[in-house]
Amino acid sequence: MSRKSAQGMSLYPQDRLYQEMAFLAYYLHWSNEDLMALDHWERRRWCREVSGINQKLSGNEQKTFELK
């Protein structure tokens, strides 16, 4: 779900950004600077890839990062 700025642009929800960054930092041990350098689509792609690996290795759906 997106919010709108005064100029009418869609903004990415801050809570979602922190969730994605925390997920990647936890599993990949990347710095805040590295994570902030990723664009939206690249960050989401990394979340999907890590989730897929976790699913295969653990068989536990709860260890995945569900992207909506």
Coordinates of C-alpha atoms in Angstrom, one line a residue:
M1 CA 0.0 0.0 0.0
S2 CA 1.5 3.4 -1.0
R3 CA 1.1 6.8 0.5
K4 CA 1.0 10.0 -1.6
S5 CA 3.3 13.0 -1.2
A6 CA 2.2 16.6 -1.7
Q7 CA 3.4 16.3 -5.4
G8 CA 1.2 13.2 -6.0
M9 CA 4.1 10.7 -6.1
S10 CA 3.7 7.4 -4.5
L11 CA 6.0 6.8 -1.5
Y12 CA 7.1 3.4 -0.3
P13 CA 5.8 2.8 3.2
Q14 CA 8.6 3.4 5.7
D15 CA 7.6 0.3 7.8
R16 CA 8.0 -1.9 4.8
L17 CA 11.4 -0.5 3.9
Y18 CA 12.6 -1.2 7.4
Q19 CA 11.2 -4.8 7.3
E20 CA 13.1 -5.5 4.0
M21 CA 16.3 -3.9 5.3
A22 CA 16.2 -5.8 8.6
F23 CA 15.5 -9.1 6.7
L24 CA 18.5 -8.6 4.4
A25 CA 20.8 -7.3 7.2
Y26 CA 20.0 -10.4 9.3
Y27 CA 20.6 -13.0 6.6
L28 CA 23.3 -11.3 4.5
H29 CA 25.0 -9.1 7.1
W30 CA 24.9 -6.1 4.8
S31 CA 25.4 -2.6 6.2
N32 CA 22.8 0.1 6.3
E33 CA 24.7 2.0 3.7
D34 CA 24.8 -1.0 1.3
L35 CA 21.0 -1.6 1.8
M36 CA 20.1 2.0 1.3
A37 CA 22.1 2.0 -2.0
L38 CA 19.8 -0.6 -3.4
D39 CA 16.8 0.6 -5.4
H40 CA 13.4 -0.6 -4.5
W41 CA 13.1 -3.4 -7.0
E42 CA 16.6 -4.7 -6.4
R43 CA 16.0 -4.9 -2.6
R44 CA 12.7 -6.8 -3.2
R45 CA 14.5 -9.2 -5.5
W46 CA 17.1 -10.0 -2.9
C47 CA 14.4 -10.6 -0.3
R48 CA 12.7 -13.1 -2.7
E49 CA 16.0 -14.9 -3.4
V50 CA 16.9 -15.2 0.3
S51 CA 13.4 -16.3 1.1
G52 CA 13.6 -19.0 -1.6
I53 CA 16.9 -20.3 -0.2
N54 CA 15.5 -20.4 3.3
Q55 CA 12.4 -22.3 2.2
K56 CA 14.5 -24.9 0.4
L57 CA 16.9 -25.4 3.3
S58 CA 14.5 -25.4 6.2
G59 CA 11.1 -26.3 4.7
N60 CA 9.8 -23.7 7.1
E61 CA 7.4 -21.2 5.5
Q62 CA 7.8 -18.9 8.5
K63 CA 11.4 -18.1 7.7
T64 CA 10.5 -16.5 4.4
F65 CA 9.9 -12.8 3.7
E66 CA 6.4 -12.6 2.2
L67 CA 6.2 -9.9 -0.5
K68 CA 2.8 -8.5 -1.1

